[in-house]
Short mmCIF file of C-alpha atoms in Angstrom, two decimals:
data_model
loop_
_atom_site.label_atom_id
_atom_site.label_comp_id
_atom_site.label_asym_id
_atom_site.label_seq_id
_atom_site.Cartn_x
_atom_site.Cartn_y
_atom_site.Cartn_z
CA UNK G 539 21.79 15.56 -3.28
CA UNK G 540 21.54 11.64 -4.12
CA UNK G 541 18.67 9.80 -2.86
CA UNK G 542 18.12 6.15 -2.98
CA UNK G 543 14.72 4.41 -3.59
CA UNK G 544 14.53 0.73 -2.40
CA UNK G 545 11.92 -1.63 -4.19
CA UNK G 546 10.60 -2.31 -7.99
CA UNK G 547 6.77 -1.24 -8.09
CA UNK G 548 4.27 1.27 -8.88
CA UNK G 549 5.51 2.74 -5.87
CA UNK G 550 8.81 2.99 -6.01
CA UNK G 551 8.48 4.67 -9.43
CA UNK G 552 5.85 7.16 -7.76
CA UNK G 553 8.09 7.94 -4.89
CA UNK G 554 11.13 8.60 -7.30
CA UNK G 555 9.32 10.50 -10.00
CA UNK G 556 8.02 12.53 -6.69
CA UNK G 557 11.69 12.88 -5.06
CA UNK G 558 13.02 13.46 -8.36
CA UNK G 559 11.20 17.13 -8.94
CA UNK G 560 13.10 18.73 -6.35
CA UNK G 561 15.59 21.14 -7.62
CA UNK G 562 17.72 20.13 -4.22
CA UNK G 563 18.35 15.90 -6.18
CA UNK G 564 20.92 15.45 -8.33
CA UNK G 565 20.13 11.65 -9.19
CA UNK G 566 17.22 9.18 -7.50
CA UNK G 567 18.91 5.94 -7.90
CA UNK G 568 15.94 3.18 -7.73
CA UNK G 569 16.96 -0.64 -6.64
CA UNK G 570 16.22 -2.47 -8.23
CA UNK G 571 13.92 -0.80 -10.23
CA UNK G 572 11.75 -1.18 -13.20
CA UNK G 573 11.50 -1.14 -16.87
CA UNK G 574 9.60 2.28 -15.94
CA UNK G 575 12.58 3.41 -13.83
CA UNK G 576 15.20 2.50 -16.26
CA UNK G 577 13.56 4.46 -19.35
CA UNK G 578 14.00 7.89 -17.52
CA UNK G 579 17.39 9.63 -17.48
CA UNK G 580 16.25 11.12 -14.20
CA UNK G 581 16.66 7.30 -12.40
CA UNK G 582 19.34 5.42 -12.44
CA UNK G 583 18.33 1.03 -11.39
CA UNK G 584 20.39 -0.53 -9.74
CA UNK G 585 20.58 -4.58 -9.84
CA UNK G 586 21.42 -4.82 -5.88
CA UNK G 587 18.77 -6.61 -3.57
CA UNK G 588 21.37 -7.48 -0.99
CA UNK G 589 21.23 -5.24 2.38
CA UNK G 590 25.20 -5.33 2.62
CA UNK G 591 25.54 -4.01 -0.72
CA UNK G 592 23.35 -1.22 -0.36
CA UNK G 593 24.62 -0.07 2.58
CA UNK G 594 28.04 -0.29 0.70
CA UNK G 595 26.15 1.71 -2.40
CA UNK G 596 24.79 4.44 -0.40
CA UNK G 597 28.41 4.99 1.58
CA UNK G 598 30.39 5.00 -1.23
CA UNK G 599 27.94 7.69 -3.33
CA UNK G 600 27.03 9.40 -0.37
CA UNK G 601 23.57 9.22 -0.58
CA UNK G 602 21.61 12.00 1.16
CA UNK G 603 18.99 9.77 2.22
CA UNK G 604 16.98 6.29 1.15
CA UNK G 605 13.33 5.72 1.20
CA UNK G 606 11.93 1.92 1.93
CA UNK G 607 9.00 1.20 -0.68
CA UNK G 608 8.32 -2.77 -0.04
CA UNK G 609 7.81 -4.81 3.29
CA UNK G 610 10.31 -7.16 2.82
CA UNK G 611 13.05 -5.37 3.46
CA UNK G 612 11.80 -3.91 6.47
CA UNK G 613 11.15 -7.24 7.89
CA UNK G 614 14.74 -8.65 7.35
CA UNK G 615 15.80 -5.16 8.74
CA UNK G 616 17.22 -3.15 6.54
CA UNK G 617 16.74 0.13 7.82
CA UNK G 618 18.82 -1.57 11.25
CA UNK G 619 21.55 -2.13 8.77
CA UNK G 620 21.82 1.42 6.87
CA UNK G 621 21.45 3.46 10.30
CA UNK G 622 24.06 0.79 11.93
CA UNK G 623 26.28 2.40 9.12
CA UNK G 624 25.45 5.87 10.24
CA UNK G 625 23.12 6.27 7.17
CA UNK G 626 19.67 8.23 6.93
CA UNK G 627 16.98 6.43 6.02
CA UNK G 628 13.02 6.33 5.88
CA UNK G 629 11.38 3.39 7.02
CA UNK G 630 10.55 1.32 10.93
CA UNK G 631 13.13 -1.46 12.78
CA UNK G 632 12.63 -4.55 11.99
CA UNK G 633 10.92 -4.68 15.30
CA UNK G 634 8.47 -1.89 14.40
CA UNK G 635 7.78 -3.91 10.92
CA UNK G 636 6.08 -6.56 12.92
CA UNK G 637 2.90 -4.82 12.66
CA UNK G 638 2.90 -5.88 9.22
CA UNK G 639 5.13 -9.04 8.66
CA UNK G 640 3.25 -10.69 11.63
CA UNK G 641 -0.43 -10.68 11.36
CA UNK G 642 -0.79 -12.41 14.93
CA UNK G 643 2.11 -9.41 16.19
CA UNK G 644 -0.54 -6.39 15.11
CA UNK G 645 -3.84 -7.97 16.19
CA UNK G 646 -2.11 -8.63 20.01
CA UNK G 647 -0.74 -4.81 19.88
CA UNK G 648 -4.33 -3.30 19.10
CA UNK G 649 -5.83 -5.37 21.70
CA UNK G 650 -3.50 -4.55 23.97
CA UNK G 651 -3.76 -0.63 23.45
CA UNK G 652 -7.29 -0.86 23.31
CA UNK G 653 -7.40 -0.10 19.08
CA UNK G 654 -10.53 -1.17 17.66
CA UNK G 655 -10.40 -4.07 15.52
CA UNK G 656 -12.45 -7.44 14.31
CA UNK G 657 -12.57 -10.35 17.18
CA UNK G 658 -10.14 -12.81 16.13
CA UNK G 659 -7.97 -16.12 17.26
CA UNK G 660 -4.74 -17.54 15.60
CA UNK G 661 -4.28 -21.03 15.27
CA UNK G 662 -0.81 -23.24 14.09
CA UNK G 663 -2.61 -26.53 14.03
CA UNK G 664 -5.50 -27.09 11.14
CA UNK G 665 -7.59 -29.22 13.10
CA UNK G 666 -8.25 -26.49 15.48
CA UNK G 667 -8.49 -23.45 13.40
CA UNK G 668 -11.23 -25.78 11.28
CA UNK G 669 -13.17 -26.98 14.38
CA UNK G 670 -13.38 -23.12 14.95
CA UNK G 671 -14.59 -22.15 11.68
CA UNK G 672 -17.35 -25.14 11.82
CA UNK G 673 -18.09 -23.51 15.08
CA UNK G 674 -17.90 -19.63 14.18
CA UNK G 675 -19.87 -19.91 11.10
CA UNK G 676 -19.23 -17.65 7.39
CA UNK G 677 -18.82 -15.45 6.34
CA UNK G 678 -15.27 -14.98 8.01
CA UNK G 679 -11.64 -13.76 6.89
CA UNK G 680 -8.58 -16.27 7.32
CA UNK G 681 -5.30 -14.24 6.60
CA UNK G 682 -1.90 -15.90 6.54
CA UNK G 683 -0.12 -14.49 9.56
CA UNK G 684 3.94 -13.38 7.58
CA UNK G 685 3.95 -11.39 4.57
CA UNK G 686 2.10 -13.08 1.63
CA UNK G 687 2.50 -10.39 -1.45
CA UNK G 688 -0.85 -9.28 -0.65
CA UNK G 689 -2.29 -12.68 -1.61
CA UNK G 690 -3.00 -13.72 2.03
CA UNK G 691 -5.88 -13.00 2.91
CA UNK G 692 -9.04 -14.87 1.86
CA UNK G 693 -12.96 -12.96 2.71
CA UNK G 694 -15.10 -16.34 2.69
CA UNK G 695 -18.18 -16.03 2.05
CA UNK G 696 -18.94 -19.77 2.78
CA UNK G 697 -17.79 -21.85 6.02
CA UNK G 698 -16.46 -24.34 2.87
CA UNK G 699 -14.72 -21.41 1.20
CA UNK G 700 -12.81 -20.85 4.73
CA UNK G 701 -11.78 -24.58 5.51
CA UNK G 702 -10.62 -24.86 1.76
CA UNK G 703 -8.68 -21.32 2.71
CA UNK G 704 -7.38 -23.32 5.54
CA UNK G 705 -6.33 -26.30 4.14
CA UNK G 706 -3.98 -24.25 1.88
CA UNK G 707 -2.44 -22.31 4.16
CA UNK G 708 -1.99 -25.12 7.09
CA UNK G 709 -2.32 -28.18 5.09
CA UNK G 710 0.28 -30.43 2.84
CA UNK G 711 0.23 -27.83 -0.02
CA UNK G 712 1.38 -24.96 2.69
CA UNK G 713 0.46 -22.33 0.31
CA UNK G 714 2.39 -19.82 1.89
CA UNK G 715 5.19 -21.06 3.66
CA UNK G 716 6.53 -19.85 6.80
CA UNK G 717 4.16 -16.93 6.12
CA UNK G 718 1.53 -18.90 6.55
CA UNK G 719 2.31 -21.52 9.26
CA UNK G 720 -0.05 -19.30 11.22
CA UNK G 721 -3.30 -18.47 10.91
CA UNK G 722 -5.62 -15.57 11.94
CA UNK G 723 -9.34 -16.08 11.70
CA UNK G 724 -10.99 -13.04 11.91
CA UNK G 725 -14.61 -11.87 12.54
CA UNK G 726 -15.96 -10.65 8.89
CA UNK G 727 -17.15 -6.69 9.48
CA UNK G 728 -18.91 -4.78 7.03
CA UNK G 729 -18.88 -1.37 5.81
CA UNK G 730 -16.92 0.49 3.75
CA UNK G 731 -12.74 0.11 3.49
CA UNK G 732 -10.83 2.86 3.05
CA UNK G 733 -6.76 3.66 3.78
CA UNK G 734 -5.59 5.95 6.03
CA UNK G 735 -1.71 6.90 5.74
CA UNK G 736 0.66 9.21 8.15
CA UNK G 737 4.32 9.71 8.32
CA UNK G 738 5.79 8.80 12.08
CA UNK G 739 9.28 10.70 13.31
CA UNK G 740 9.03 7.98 16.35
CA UNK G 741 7.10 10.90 18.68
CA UNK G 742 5.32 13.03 16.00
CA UNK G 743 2.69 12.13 13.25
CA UNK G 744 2.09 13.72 9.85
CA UNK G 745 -1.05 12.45 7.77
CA UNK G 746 -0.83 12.13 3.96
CA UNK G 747 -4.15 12.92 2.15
CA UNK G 748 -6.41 10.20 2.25
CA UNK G 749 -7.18 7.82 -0.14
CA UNK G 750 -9.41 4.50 -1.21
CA UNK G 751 -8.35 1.41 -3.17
CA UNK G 752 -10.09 -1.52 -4.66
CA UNK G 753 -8.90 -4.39 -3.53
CA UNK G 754 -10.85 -7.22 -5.53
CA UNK G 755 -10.20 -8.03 -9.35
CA UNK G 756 -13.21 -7.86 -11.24
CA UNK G 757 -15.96 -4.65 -11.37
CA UNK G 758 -18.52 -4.65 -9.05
CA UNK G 759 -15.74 -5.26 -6.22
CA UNK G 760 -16.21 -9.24 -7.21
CA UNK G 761 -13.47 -12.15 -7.35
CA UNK G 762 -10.31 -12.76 -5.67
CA UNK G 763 -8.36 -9.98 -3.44
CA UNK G 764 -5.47 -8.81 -5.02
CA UNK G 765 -2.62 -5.97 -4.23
CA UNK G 766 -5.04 -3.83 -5.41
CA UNK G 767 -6.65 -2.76 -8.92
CA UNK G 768 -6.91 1.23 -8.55
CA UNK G 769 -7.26 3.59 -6.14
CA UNK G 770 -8.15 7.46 -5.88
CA UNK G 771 -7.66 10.18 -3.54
CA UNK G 772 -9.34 12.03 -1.65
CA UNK G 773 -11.50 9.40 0.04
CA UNK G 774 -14.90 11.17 0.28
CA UNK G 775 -15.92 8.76 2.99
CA UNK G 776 -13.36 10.42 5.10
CA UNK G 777 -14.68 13.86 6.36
CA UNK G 778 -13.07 16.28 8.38
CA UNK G 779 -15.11 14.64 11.49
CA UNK G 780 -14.13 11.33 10.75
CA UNK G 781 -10.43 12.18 10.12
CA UNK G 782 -10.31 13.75 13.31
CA UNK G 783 -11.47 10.68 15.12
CA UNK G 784 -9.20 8.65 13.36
CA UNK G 785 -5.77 10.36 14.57
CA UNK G 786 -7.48 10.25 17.94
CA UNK G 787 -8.55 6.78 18.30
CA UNK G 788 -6.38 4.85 15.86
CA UNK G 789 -3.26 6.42 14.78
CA UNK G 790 -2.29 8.16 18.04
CA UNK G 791 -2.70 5.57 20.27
CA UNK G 792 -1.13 3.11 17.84
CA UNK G 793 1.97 5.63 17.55
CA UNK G 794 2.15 6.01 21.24
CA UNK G 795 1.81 2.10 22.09
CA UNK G 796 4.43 1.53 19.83
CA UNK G 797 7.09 4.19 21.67
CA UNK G 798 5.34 3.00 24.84
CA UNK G 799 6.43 -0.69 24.04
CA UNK G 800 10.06 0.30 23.63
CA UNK G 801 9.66 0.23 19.75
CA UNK G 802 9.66 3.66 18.37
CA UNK G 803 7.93 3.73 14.83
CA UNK G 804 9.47 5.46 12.21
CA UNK G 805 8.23 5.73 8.41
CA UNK G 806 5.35 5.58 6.72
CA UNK G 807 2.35 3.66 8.49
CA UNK G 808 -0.51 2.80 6.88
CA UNK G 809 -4.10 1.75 8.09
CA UNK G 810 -6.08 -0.15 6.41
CA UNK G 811 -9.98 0.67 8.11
CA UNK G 812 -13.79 -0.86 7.79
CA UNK G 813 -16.01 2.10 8.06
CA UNK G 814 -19.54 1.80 9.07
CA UNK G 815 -22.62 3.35 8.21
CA UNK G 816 -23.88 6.11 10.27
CA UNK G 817 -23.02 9.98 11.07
CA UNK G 818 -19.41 10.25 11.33
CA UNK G 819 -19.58 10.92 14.95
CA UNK G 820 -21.57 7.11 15.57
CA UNK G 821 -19.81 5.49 12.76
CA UNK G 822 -17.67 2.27 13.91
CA UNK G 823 -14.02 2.72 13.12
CA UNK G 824 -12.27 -0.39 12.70
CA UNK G 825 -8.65 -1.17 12.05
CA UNK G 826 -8.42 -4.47 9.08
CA UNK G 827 -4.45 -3.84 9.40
CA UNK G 828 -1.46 -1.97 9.58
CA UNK G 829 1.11 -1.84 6.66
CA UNK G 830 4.91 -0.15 7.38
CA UNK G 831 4.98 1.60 3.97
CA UNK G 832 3.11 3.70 1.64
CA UNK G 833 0.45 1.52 0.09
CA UNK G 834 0.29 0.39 -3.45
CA UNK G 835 -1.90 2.03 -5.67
CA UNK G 836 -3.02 4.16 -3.16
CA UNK G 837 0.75 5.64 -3.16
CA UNK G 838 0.67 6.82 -7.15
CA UNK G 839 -2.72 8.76 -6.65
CA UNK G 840 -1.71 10.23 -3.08
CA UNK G 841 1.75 11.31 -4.63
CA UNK G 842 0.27 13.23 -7.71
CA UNK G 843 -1.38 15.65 -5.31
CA UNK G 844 2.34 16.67 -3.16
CA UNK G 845 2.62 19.84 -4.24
CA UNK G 846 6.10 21.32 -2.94
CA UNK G 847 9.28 19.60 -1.87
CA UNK G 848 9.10 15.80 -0.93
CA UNK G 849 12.67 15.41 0.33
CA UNK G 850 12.05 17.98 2.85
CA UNK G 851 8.92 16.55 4.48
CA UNK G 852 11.30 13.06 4.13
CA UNK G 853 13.73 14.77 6.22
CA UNK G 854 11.69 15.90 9.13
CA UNK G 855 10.58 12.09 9.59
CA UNK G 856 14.28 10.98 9.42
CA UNK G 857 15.48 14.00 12.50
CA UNK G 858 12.34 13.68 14.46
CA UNK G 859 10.57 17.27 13.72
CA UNK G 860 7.78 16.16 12.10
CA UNK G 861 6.15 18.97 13.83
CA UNK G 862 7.71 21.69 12.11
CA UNK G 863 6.65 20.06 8.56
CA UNK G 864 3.68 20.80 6.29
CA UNK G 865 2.60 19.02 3.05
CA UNK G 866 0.67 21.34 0.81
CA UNK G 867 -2.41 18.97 -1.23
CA UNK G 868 -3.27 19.46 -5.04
CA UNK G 869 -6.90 20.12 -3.75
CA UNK G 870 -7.89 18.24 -7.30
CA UNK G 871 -8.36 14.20 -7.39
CA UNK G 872 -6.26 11.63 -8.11
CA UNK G 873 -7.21 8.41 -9.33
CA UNK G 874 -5.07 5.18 -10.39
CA UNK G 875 -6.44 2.13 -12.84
CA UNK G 876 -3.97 -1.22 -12.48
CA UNK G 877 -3.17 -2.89 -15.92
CA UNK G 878 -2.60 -6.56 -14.58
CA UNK G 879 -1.23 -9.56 -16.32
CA UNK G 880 -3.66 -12.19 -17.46
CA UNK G 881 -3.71 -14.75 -14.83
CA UNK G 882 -3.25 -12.34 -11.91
CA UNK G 883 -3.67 -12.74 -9.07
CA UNK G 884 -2.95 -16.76 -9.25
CA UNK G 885 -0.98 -17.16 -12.08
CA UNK G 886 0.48 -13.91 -13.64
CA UNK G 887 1.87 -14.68 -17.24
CA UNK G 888 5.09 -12.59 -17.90
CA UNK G 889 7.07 -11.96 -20.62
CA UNK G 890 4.57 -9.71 -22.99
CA UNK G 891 5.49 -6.83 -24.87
CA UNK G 892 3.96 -3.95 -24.26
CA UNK G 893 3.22 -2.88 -27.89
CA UNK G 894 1.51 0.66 -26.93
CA UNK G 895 1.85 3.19 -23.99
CA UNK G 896 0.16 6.51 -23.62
CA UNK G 897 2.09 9.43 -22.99
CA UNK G 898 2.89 10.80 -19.91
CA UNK G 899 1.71 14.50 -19.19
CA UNK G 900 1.50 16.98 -16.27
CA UNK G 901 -1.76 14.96 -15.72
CA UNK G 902 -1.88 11.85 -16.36
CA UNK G 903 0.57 9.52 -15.24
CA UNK G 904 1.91 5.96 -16.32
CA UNK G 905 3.85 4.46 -13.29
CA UNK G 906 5.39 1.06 -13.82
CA UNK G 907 5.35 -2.03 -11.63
CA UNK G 908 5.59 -5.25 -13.34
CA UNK G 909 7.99 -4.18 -16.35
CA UNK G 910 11.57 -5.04 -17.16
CA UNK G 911 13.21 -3.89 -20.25
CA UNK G 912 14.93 -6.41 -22.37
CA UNK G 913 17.13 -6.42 -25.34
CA UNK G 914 15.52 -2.57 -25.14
CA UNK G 915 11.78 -3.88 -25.94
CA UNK G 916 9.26 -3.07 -22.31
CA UNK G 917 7.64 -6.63 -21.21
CA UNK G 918 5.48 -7.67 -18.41
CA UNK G 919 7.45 -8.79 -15.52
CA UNK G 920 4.79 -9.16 -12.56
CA UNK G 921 1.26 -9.31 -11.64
CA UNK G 922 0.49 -5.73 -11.67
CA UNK G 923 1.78 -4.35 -14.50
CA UNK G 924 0.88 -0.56 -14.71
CA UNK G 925 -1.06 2.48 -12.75
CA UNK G 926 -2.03 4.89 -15.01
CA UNK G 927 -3.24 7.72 -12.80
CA UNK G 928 -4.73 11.35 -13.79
CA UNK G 929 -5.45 14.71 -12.12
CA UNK G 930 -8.66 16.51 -12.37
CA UNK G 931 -11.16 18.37 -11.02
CA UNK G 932 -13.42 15.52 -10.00
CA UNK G 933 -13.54 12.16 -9.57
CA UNK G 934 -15.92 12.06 -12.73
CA UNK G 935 -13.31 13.92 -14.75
CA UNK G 936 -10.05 12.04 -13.43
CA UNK G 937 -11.80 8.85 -14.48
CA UNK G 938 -12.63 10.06 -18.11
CA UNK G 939 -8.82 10.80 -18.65
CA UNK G 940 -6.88 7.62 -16.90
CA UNK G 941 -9.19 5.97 -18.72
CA UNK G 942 -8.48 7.68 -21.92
CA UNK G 943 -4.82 6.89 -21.10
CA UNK G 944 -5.62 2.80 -20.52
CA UNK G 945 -7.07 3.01 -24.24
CA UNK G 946 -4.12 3.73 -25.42
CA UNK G 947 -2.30 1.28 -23.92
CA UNK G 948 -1.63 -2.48 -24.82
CA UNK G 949 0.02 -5.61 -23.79
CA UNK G 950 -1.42 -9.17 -24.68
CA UNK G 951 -3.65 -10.29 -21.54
CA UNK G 952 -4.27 -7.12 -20.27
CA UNK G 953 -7.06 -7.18 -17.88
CA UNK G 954 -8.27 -3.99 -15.38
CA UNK G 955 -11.48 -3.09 -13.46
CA UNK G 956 -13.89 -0.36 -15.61
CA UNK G 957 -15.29 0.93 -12.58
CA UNK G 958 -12.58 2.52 -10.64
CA UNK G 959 -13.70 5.52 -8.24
CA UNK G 960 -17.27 4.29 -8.49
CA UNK G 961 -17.49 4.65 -5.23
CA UNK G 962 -16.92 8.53 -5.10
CA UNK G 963 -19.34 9.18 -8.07
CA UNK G 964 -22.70 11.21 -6.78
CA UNK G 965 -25.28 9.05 -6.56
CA UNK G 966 -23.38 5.92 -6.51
CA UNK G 967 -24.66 2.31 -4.49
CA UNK G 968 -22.24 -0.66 -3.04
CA UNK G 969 -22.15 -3.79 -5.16
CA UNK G 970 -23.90 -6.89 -3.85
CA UNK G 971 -21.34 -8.36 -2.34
CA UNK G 972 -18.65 -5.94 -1.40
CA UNK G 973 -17.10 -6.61 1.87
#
């Protein structure tokens, strides 16, 4: 069998490195790939972006089926296109995509199926949304309402830090585009994030292990938001309580408001969640967002602990008998460390060899994002360079070895948080400032 992997990150590597074990695949062709993807004879990249020539690709090769790593495709509506062509694929409509690629789109669903979530209001004019911020007060969060590469979404601290916020998004400089020619101001929530993932058939639900990222730059959980720095898996936070209640009050009713609005969701959906303090029956649940895909790094840590045969479990979610499938968990932890560029998140600097990589082992991981090979030398291409992510018995013992790994490692600029997993070490406290 042939399968087809469609996007260039830490993901997409993860998913076909994953895929790619199965004695059932012949070849995982990734598109278009990485420098990471095109140093392994068991990928093949291909340099095709355009829907009409995959579709052609995957007729012409036959493949078995394709997997959808990134948003953007799913929000120009790829997966309409490949099953228009009588080809399986893994991923939601274009329609069912709007719980990501429209901000304003997922807020209006959860309040209309009664999903908890933070107050908010969505404005197109920056007058308003700033007369509402001087109103509202800070802290707040002001998220550009299309995708923004993960860069749109601002936690301000300060009612000046939201109106500058604002001002890029809906002002001259409009930061963001069409992406951001709306607005959602948000009520700020504390507690504790963490991401909850589950693979949808359209009627039936599967949940992936769970997992926790950190989503600002610098240790601590300080500085900008980015894409995300590391992540680990399993999520302590998440008991067997707590997941319980979040199939039954989030992810079921979001599945089944989804089918009930004549939009069937299909794919990978992911749930990004503010977790209060509290037993886990009194905690406060709270959805942040919805993403149509496997997040990324939570994807590299979550992958490392499928044990068994990925394309089968893909399978079940393309026919609709999600019911019948099973995914049996490493029951050891998995945790990821992002090598960005300097300058990320604002202004990544490409371009830099990467002089020194550790070797890849049964435990330990390099997946590529932001690499391109050329004239055969590996160089930075993107923000996020690299998740090196390790297996071990504890979250203690994972850490010492990715670590290990990031020591050996080098490009110029290279910049990473020290404290990944912190929060799953005994005995551990929240940063000032976390959100």
């Amino acid at each position: 069998m042939k399968l087809l992997v469609i996007g260039s990150g830490g993901r997409e590597h993860a998913l076909a490195w994953c895929l790619a074990k199965s004695p059932r695949v012949q070849k995982v062709y990734v598109a278009p790939g990485n420098g990471g993807t095109a140093s392994s004879a068991e990928y093949e990249n291909l340099p095709l972006t355009e829907t009409a020539d995959l579709v052609a690709f995957a007729l012409e090769h036959k493949i078995g089926f394709t997997v959808v790593g990134p948003e953007a495709p799913l929000a120009d509506g790829l997966v309409d296109a490949f099953r228009q062509a009588g080809l399986r694929i893994c991923g939601p409509t274009q329609a069912a995509a709007r719980l990501e690629s429209s901000k304003d789109y997922a807020k209006a669903f959860m309040m209309r199926h009664g999903l908890p979530t933070a107050r908010y209001q969505s404005f197109t004019d920056r007058d308003q949304a700033r007369a509402h911020v001087l109103q509202q007060g800070a802290p707040t969060v002001i998220k550009a309402d299309g995708l923004a590469a993960g860069k749109g979404v601002v936690v301000a601290e300060t009612t000046a830090e939201a109106l500058d916020a604002i001002d890029h998004m809906l002002g001259a400089d409009s930061a963001f585009g069409n992406a951001g020619a709306r607005v959602v101001i948000e009520e700020y929530l504390e507690g504790e994030e963490a991401s909850f993932i589950v693979l949808c058939d359209g009627r039936n639900i599967l949940p992936l292990a769970t997992s926790q990222d950190h989503k600002r730059l610098l240790d601590g959980d300080k500085g900008p938001n980015t894409g995300g720095m590391g992540a680990y898996s399993p999520a302590p936070i998440v008991s067997p309580a707590l997941h319980n209640r979040i199939m039954r009050e989030i992810m079921l009713p979001a599945v089944h408001g989804m089918a009930g609005d004549g939009v069937p969701y299909t794919g990978f959906l992911y749930a990004g969640l503010m977790i209060g303090p509290g037993a886990d029956a009194s905690r406060s649940l709270k959805v942040l967002e919805f993403n149509c895909r496997l997040g990324d790094p939570e994807a590299q840590p979550i992958l490392m602990r499928v044990k068994g045969d990925l394309t089968r479990i893909i399978e079940h979610a393309i026919d609709g008998t999600l019911d019948q499938a099973e995914i049996d968990w490493d029951r050891r932890t998995a945790l990821g460390v992002v090598l960005a560029s300097a300058g990320y998140p604002q202004a990544p600097q490409n371009g830099q060899p990467i002089t020194a990589l550790a070797p890849d082992t049964e435990d330990c991981m390099t997946f590529h994002a932001g690499t391109a090979l050329q004239n055969g030398q590996l160089v930075t291409a993107g923000g996020r360079v690299l998740c090196i992510t390790a297996l071990a018995d504890s979250v203690r013992q994972a850490r010492q070895l990715a670590y290990r790994a990031v020591g050996e490692t080098h490009f110029e600029g290279c910049q990473y948080r020290q404290d990944i997993g912190w929060r799953a070490l005994p005995g551990s406290t929240v940063p000032r400032g976390t959100t």
